[in-house]
C-alpha positions as semicolon CSV with decimal commas, in nm:
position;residue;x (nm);y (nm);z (nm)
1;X;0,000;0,000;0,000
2;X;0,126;0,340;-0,066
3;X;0,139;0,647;0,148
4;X;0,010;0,949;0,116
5;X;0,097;1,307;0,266
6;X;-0,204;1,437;0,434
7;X;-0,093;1,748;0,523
8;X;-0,360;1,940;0,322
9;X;-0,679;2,125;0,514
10;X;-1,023;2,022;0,454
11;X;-1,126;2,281;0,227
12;X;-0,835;2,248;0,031
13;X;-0,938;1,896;0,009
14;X;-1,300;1,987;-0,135
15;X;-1,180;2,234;-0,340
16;X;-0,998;1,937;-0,488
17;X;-1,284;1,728;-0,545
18;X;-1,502;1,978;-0,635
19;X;-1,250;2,049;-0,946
20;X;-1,270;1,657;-1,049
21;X;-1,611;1,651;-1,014
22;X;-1,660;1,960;-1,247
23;X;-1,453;1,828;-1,543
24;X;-1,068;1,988;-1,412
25;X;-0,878;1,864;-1,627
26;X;-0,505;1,878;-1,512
27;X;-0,271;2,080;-1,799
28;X;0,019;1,859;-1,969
29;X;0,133;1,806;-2,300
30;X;0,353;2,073;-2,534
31;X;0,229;2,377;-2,608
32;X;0,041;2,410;-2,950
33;X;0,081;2,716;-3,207
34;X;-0,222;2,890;-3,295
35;X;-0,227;3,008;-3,650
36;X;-0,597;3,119;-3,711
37;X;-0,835;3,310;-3,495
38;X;-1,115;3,186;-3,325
39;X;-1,195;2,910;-3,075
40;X;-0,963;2,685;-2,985
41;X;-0,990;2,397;-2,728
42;X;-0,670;2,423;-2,517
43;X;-0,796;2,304;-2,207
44;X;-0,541;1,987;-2,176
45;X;-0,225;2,257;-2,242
46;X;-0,100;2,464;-1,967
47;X;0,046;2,725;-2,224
48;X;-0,075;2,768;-2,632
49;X;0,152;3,007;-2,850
50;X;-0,103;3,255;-3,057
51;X;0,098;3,320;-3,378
52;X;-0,170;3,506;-3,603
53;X;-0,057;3,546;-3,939
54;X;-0,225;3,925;-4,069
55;X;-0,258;4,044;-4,454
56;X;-0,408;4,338;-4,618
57;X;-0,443;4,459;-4,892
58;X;-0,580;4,791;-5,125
59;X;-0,554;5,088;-5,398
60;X;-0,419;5,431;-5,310
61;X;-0,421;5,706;-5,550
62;X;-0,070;5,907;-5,563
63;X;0,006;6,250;-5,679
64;X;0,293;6,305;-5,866
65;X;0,577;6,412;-5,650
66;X;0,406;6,408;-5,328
67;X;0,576;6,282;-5,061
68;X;0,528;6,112;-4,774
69;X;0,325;5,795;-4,945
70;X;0,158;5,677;-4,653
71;X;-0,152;5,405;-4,646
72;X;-0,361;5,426;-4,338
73;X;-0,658;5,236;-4,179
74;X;-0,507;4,865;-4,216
75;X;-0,688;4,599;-4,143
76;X;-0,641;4,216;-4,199
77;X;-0,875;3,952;-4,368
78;X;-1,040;3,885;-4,031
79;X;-1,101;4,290;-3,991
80;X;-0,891;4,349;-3,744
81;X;-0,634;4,626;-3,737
82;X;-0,239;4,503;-3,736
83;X;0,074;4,637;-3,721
84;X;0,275;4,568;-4,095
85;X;0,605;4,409;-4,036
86;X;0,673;4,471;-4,449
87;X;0,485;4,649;-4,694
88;X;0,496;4,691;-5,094
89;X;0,343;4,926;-5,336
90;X;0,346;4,882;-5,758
91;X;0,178;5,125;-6,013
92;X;-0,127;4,978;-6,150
93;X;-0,064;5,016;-6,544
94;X;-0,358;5,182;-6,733
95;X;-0,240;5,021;-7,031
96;X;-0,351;5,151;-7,378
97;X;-0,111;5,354;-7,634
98;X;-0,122;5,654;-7,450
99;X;0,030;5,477;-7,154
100;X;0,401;5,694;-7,046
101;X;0,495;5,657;-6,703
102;X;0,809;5,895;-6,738
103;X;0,786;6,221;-6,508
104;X;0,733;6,416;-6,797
105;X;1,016;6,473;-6,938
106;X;1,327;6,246;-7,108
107;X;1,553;6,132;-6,944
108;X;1,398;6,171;-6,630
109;X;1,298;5,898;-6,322
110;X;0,969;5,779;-6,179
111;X;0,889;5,522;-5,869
112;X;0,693;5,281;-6,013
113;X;0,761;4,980;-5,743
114;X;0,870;4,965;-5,326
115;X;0,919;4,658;-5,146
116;X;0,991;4,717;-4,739
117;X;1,070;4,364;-4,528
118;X;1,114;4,529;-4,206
119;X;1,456;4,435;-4,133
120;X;1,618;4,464;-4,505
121;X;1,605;4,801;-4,626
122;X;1,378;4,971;-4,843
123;X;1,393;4,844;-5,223
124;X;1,298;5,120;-5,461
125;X;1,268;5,079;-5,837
126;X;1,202;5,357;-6,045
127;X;1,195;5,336;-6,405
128;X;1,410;5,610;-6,671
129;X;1,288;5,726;-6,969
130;X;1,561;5,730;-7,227
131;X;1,422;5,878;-7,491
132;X;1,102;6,058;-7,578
133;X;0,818;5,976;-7,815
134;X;0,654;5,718;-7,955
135;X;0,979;5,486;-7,943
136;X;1,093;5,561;-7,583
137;X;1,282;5,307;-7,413
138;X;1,289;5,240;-7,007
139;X;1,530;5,099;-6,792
140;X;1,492;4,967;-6,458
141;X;1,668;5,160;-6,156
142;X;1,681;5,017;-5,806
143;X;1,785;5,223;-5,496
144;X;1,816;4,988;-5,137
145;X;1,886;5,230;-4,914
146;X;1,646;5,548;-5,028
147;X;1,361;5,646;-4,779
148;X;1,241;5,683;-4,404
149;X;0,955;5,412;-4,347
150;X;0,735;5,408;-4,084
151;X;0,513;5,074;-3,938
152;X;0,273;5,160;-3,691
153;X;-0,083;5,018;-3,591
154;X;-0,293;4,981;-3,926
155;X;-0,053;5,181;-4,154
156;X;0,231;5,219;-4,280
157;X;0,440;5,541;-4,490
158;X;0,755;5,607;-4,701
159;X;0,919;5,956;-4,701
160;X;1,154;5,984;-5,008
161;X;1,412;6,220;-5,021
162;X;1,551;6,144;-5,377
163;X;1,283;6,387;-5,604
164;X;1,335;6,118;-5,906
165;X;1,177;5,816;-5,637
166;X;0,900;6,001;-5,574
167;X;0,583;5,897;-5,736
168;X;0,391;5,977;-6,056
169;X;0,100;6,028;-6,049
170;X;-0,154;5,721;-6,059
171;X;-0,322;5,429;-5,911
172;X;-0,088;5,216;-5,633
173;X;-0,147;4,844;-5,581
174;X;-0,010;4,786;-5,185
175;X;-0,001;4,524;-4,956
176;X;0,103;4,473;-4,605
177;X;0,189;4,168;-4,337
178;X;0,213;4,110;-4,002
């Protein structure tokens, strides 16, 4: 026969019991990792990890030049609002034969792309005009290092410096994660 420690009160005792009685389950096993929202029956874990991957995504309409390019009111496919750790941004093309996304003039730049991982610095592409007309060229121009980004709760901006990164004028794609 084994023994037992009885050291324990009486009410400590029936609180005991009273947590068999009502289903207690006692809390062992490795915690799981939570992926989604929503319910989730944890009750035989004494920890769960909640890692709640968060996308958005949306148009913004740029003016040419302008800076800071800045998207506001985030929220993820579940609607709730999120903190971006990366964003992007591409120019929607209009298409058509009146389509020129030069700055105006030859020879000149335009931010057409931006990719931000959080971490990694910013990756700006800008395309160049070579010539003008009907049989202009472009070439594709990347800058790592150019602009001051900012990630806060359901936005996220871009201030660049460099006039030729700044934007033309159009219709953004963007996207953000969290």
């Amino acid at each position: 026969m084994s023994e037992y420690n009885m050291t324990h009160t009486g009410k400590e005792l029936d609180d005991a019991i009273a947590k068999v009685q009502s289903g207690y389950i006692l809390p062992i096993g490795d915690s799981p990792t939570i992926t989604s929202n929503g319910t989730h029956d944890v009750k035989q874990y004494a920890n769960a990890v909640v890692d709640v991957k968060h996308f958005a995504s949306g148009n913004i309409s740029l003016t040419a030049g302008k800076d800071p390019i800045a998207v506001t009111g985030i929220t993820d496919q579940n609607g709730e609002t999120f903190t971006p750790k990366g964003f992007c941004f591409a120019l929607k093309p209009t298409g058509g034969a009146s389509m020129n996304y030069a700055k105006g003039t030859s020879n000149s730049y335009c931010l057409v792309a931006c990719i931000h991982t959080g971490e990694e610095a910013t990756r700006i592409i800008a395309w160049h005009q070579n010539s003008s007309g009907a049989e202009a060229s472009y070439s594709v121009k990347a800058n790592p290092s150019t602009g001051n980004y900012s990630m806060s709760s359901g936005k996220f901006s871009i201030q660049v410096d460099n006039e030729y990164y700044r934007p033309i004028a159009g219709n953004y794609l963007w996207a953000a994660w969290g």
